[in-house]
mmCIF file of N, CA and C in Angstrom:
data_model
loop_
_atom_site.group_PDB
_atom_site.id
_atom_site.type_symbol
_atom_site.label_atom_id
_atom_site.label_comp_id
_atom_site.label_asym_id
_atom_site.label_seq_id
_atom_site.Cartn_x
_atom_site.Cartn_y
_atom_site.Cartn_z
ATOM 1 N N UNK A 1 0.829 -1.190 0.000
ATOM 2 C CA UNK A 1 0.000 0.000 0.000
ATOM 3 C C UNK A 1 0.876 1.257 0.000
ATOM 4 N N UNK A 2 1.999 1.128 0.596
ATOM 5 C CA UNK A 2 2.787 2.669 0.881
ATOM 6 C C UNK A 2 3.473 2.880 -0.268
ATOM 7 N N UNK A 3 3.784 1.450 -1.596
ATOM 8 C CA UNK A 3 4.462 2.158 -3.017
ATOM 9 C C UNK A 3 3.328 2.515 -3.774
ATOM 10 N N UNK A 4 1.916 1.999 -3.278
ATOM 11 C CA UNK A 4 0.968 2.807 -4.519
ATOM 12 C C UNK A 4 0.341 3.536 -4.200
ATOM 13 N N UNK A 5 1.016 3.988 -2.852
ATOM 14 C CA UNK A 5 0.379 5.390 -2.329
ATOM 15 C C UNK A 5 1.822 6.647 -3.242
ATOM 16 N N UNK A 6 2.650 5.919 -2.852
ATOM 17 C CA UNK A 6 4.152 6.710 -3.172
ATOM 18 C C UNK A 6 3.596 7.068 -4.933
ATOM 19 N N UNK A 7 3.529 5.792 -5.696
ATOM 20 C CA UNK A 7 3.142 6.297 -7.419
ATOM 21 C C UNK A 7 1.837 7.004 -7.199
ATOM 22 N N UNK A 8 1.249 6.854 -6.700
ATOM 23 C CA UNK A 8 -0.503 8.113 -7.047
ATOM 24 C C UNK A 8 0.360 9.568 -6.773
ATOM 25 N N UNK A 9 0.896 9.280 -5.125
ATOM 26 C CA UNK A 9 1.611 10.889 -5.064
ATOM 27 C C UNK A 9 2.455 11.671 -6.196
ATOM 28 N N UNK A 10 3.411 10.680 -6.823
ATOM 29 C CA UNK A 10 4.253 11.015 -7.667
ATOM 30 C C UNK A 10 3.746 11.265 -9.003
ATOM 31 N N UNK A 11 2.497 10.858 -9.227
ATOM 32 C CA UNK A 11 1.505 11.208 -10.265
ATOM 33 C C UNK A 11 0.821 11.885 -10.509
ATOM 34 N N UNK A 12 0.395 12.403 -9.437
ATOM 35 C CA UNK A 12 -0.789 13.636 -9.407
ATOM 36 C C UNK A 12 -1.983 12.751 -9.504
ATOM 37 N N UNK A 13 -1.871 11.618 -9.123
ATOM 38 C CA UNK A 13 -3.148 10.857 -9.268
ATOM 39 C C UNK A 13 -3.981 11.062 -7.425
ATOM 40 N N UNK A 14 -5.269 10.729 -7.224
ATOM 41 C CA UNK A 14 -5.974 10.458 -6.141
ATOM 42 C C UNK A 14 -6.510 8.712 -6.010
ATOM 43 N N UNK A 15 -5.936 8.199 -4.913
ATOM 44 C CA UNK A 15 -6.030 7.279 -4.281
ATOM 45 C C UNK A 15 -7.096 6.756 -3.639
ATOM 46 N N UNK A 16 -7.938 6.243 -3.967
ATOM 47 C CA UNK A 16 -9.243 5.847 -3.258
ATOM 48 C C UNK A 16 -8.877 3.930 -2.554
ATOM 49 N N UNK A 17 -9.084 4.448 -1.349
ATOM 50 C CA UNK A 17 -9.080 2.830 -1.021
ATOM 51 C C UNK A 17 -10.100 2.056 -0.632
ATOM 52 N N UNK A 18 -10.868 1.177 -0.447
ATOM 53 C CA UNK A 18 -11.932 0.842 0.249
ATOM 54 C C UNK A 18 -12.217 -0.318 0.316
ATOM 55 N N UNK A 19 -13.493 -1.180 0.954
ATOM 56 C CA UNK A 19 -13.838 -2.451 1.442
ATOM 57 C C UNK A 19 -14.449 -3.115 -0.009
ATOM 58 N N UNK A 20 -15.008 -2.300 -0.662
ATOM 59 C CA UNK A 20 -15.896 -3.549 -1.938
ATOM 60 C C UNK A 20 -15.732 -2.315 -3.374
ATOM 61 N N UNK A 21 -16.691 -2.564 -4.474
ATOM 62 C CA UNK A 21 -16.636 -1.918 -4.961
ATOM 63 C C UNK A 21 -17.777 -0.793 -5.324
ATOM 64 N N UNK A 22 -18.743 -1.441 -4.488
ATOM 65 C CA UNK A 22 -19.797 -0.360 -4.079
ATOM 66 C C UNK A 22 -19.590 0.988 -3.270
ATOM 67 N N UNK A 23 -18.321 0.804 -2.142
ATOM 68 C CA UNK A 23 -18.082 1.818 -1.522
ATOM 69 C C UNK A 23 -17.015 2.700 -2.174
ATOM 70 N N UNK A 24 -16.320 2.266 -3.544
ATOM 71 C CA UNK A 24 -15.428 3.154 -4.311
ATOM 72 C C UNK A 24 -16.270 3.559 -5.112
ATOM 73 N N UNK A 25 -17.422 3.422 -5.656
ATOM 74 C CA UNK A 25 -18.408 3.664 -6.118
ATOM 75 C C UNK A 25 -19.074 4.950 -5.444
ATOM 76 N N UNK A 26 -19.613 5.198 -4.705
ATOM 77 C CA UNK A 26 -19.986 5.982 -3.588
ATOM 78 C C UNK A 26 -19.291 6.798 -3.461
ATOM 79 N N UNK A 27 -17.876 6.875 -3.279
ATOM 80 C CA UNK A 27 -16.764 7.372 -3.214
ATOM 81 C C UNK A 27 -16.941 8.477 -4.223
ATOM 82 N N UNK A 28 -17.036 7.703 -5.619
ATOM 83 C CA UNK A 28 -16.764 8.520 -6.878
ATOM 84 C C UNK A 28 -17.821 9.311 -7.018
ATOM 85 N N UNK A 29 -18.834 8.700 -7.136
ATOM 86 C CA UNK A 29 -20.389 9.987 -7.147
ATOM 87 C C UNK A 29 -19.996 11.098 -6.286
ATOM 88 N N UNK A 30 -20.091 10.840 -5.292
ATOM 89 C CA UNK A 30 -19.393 12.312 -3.882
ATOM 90 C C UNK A 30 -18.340 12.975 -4.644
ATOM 91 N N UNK A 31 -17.254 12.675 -4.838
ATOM 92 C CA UNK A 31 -16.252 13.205 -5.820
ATOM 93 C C UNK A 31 -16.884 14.197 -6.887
ATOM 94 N N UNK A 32 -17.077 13.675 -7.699
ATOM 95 C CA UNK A 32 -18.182 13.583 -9.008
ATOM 96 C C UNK A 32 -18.723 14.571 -8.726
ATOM 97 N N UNK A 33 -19.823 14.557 -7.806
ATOM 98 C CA UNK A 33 -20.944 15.349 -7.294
ATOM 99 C C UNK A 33 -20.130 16.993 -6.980
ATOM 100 N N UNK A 34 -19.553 16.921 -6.232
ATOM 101 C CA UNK A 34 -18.618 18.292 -5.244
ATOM 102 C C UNK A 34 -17.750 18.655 -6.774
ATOM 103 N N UNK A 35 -17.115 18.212 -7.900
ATOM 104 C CA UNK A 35 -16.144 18.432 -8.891
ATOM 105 C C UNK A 35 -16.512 20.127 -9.086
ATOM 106 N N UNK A 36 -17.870 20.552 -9.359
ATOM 107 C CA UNK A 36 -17.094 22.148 -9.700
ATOM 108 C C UNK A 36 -17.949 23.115 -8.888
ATOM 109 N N UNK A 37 -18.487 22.303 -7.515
ATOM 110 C CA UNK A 37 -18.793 23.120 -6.666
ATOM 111 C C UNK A 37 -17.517 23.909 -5.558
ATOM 112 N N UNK A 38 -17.738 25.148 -5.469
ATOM 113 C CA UNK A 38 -16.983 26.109 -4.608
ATOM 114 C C UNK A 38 -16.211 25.272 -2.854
ATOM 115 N N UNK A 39 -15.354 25.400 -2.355
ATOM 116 C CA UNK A 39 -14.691 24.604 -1.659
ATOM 117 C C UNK A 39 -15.933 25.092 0.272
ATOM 118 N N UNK A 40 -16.455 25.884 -0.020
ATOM 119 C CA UNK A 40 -16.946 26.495 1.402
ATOM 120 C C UNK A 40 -18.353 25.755 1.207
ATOM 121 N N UNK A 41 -18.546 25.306 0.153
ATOM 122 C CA UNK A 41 -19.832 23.835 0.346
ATOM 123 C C UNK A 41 -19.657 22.979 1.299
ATOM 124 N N UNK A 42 -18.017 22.433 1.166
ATOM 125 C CA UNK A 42 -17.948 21.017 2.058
ATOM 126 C C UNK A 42 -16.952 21.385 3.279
ATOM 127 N N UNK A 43 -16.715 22.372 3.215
ATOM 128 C CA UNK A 43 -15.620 22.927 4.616
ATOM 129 C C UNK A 43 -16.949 23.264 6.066
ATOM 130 N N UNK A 44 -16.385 22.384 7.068
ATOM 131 C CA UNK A 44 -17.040 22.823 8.243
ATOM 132 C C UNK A 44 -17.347 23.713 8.758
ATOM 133 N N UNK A 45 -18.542 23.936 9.370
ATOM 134 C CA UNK A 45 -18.864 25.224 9.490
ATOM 135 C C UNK A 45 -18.646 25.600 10.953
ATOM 136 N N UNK A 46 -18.348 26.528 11.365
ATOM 137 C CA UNK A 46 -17.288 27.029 12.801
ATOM 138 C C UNK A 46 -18.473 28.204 13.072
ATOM 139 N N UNK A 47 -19.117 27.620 14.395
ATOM 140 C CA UNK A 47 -20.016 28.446 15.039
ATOM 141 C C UNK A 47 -18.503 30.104 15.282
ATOM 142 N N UNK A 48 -18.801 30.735 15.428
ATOM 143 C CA UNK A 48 -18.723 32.235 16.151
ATOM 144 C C UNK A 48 -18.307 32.804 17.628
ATOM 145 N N UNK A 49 -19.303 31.905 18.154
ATOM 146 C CA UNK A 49 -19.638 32.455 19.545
ATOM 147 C C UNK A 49 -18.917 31.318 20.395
ATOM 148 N N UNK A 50 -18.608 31.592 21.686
ATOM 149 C CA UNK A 50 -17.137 30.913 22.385
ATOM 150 C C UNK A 50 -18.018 29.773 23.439
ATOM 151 N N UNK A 51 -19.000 29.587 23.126
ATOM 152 C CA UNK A 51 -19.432 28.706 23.786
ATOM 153 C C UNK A 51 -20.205 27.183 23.112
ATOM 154 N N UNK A 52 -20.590 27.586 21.695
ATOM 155 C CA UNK A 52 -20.583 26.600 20.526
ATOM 156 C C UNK A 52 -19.124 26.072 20.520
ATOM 157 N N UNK A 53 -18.197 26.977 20.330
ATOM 158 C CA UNK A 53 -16.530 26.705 20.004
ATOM 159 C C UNK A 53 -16.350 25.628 21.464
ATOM 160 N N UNK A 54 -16.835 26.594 22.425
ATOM 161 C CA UNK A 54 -16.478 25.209 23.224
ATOM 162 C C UNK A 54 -17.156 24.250 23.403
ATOM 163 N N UNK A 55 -18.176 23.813 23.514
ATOM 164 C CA UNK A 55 -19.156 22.297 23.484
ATOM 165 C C UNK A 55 -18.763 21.708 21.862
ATOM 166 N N UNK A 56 -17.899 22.199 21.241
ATOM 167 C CA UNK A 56 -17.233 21.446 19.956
ATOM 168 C C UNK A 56 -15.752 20.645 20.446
ATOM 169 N N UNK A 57 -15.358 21.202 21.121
ATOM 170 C CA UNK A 57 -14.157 20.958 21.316
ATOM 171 C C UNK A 57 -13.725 19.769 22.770
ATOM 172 N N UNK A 58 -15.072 20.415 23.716
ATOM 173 C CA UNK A 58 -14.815 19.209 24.672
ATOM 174 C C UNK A 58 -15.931 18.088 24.716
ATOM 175 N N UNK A 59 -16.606 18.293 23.742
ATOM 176 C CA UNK A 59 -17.766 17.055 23.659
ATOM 177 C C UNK A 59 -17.016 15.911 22.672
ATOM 178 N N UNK A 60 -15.651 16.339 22.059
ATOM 179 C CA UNK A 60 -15.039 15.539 21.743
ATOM 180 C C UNK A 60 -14.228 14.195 22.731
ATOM 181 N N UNK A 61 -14.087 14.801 23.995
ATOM 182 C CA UNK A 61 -13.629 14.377 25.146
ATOM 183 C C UNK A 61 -14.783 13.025 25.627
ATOM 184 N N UNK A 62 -14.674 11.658 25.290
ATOM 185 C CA UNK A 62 -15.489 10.601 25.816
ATOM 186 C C UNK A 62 -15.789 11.383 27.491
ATOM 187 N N UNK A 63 -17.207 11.166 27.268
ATOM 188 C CA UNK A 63 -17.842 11.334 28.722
ATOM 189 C C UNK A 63 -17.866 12.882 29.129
ATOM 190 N N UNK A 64 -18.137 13.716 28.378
ATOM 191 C CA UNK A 64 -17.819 14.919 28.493
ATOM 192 C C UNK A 64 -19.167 15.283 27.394
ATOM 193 N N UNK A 65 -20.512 15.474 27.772
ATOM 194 C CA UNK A 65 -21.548 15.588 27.068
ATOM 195 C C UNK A 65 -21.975 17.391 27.280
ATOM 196 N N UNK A 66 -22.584 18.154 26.498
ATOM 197 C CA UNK A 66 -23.245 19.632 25.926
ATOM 198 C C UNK A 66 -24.014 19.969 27.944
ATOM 199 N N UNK A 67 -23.824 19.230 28.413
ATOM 200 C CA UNK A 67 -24.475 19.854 29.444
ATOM 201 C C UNK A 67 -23.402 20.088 30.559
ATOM 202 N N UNK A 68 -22.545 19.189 30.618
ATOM 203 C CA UNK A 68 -21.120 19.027 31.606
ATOM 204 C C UNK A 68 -20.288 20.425 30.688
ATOM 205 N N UNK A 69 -20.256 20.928 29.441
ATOM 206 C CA UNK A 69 -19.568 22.112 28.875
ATOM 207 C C UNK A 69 -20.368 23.350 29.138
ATOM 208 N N UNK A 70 -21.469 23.137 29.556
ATOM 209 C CA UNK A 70 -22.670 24.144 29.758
ATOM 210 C C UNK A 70 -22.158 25.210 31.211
ATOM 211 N N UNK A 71 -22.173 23.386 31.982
ATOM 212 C CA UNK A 71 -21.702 23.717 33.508
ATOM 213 C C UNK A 71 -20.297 24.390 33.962
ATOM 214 N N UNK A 72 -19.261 23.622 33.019
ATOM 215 C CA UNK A 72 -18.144 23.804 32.749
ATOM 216 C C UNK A 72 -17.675 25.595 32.792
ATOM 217 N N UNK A 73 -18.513 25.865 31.714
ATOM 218 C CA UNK A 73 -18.055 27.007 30.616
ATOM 219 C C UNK A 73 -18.411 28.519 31.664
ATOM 220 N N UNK A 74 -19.833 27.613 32.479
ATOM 221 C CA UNK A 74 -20.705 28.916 33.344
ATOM 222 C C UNK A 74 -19.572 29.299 34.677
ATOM 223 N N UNK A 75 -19.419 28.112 35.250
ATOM 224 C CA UNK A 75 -19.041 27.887 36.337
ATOM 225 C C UNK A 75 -17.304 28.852 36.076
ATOM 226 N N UNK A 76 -16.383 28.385 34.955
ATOM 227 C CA UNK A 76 -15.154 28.826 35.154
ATOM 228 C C UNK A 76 -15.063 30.098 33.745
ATOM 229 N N UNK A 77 -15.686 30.208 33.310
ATOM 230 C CA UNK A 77 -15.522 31.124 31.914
ATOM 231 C C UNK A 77 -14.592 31.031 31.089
ATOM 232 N N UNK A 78 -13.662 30.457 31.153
ATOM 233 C CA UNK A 78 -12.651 30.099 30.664
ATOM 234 C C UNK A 78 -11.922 28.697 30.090
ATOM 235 N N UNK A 79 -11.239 28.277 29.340
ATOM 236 C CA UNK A 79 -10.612 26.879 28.863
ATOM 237 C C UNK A 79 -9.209 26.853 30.145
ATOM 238 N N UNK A 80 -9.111 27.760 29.706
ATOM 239 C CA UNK A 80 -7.607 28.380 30.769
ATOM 240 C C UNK A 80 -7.764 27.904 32.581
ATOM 241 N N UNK A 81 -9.229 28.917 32.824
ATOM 242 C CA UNK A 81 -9.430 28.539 34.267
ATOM 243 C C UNK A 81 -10.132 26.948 34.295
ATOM 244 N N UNK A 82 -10.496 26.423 33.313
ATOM 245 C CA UNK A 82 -10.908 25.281 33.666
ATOM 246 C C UNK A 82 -9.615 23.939 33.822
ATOM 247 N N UNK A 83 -8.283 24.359 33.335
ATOM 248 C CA UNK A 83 -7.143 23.857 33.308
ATOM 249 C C UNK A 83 -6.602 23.735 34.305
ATOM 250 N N UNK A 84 -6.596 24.941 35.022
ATOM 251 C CA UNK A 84 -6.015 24.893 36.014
ATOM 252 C C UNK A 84 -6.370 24.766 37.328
ATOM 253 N N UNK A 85 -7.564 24.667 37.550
ATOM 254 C CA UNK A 85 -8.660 23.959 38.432
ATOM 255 C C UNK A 85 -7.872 23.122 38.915
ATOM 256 N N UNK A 86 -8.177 23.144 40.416
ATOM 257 C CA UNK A 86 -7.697 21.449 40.893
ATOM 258 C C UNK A 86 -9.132 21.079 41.213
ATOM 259 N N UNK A 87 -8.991 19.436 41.210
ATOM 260 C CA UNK A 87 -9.925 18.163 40.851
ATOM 261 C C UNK A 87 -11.360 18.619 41.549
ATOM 262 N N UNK A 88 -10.400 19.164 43.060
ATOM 263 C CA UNK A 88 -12.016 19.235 44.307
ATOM 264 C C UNK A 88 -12.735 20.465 43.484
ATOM 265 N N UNK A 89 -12.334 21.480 42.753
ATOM 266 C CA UNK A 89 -12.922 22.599 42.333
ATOM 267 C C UNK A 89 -13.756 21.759 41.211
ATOM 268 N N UNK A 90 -13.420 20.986 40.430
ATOM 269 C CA UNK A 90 -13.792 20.316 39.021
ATOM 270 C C UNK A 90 -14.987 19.586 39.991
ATOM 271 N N UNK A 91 -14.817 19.197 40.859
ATOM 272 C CA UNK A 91 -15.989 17.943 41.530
ATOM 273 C C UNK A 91 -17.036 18.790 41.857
ATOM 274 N N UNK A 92 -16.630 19.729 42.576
ATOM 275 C CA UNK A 92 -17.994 20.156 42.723
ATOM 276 C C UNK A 92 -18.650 20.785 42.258
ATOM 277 N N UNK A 93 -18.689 20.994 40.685
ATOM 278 C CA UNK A 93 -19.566 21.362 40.071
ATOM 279 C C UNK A 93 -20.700 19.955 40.125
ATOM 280 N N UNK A 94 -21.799 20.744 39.611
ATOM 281 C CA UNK A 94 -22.931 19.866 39.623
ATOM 282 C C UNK A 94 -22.860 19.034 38.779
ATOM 283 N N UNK A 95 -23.176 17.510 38.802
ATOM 284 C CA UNK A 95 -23.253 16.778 37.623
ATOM 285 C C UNK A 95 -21.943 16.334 37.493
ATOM 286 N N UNK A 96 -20.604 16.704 38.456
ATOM 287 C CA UNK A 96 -19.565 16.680 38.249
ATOM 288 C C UNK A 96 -18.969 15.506 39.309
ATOM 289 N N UNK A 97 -18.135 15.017 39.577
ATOM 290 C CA UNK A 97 -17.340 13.861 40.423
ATOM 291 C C UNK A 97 -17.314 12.945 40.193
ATOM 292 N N UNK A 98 -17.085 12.225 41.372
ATOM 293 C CA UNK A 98 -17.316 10.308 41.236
ATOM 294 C C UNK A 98 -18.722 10.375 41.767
#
């Protein structure tokens, strides 16, 4: 896989890999489909406001759900002050501990 990744690179070719040929299939329509649409179609869209930004960023965190970032975000206002929190400050938020 890493020399016919190496020749696509060295080609200017695109590499599709996949499980059957239905899902390179799939693949190609999506391709296909997006070919001469504008790039801000399929680029993610980035809420604004610092509290979307954050329930994006720590709901990535297993076990860390939109209501624990809610509490989080109210309680310390900050990413910064929530860092440097020690544990007993982190616990006793609500919804928060063992």
């Amino acid at each position: 896989l890493a020399e016919v990744t190496k020749m696509a690179a060295n080609n200017e070719c695109t590499l599709i890999c996949a499980w059957s040929p239905e899902e390179v299939a799939r693949y190609l329509e999506i391709l296909k489909s997006y070919e001469n649409k504008p790039a801000d179609l399929i680029q993610e869209r980035v809420e604004h406001d610092y509290l979307s930004r954050l329930t994006g960023v720590l709901t990535n965190v297993r076990g860390v759900n939109k209501t624990d970032v809610h509490t989080l975000g109210s309680t310390f206002g900050s990413v910064a002050k929530m860092m440097t929190a020690p544990p007993e400050q982190l616990a006793a938020c609500p919804g928060m501990g063992p």
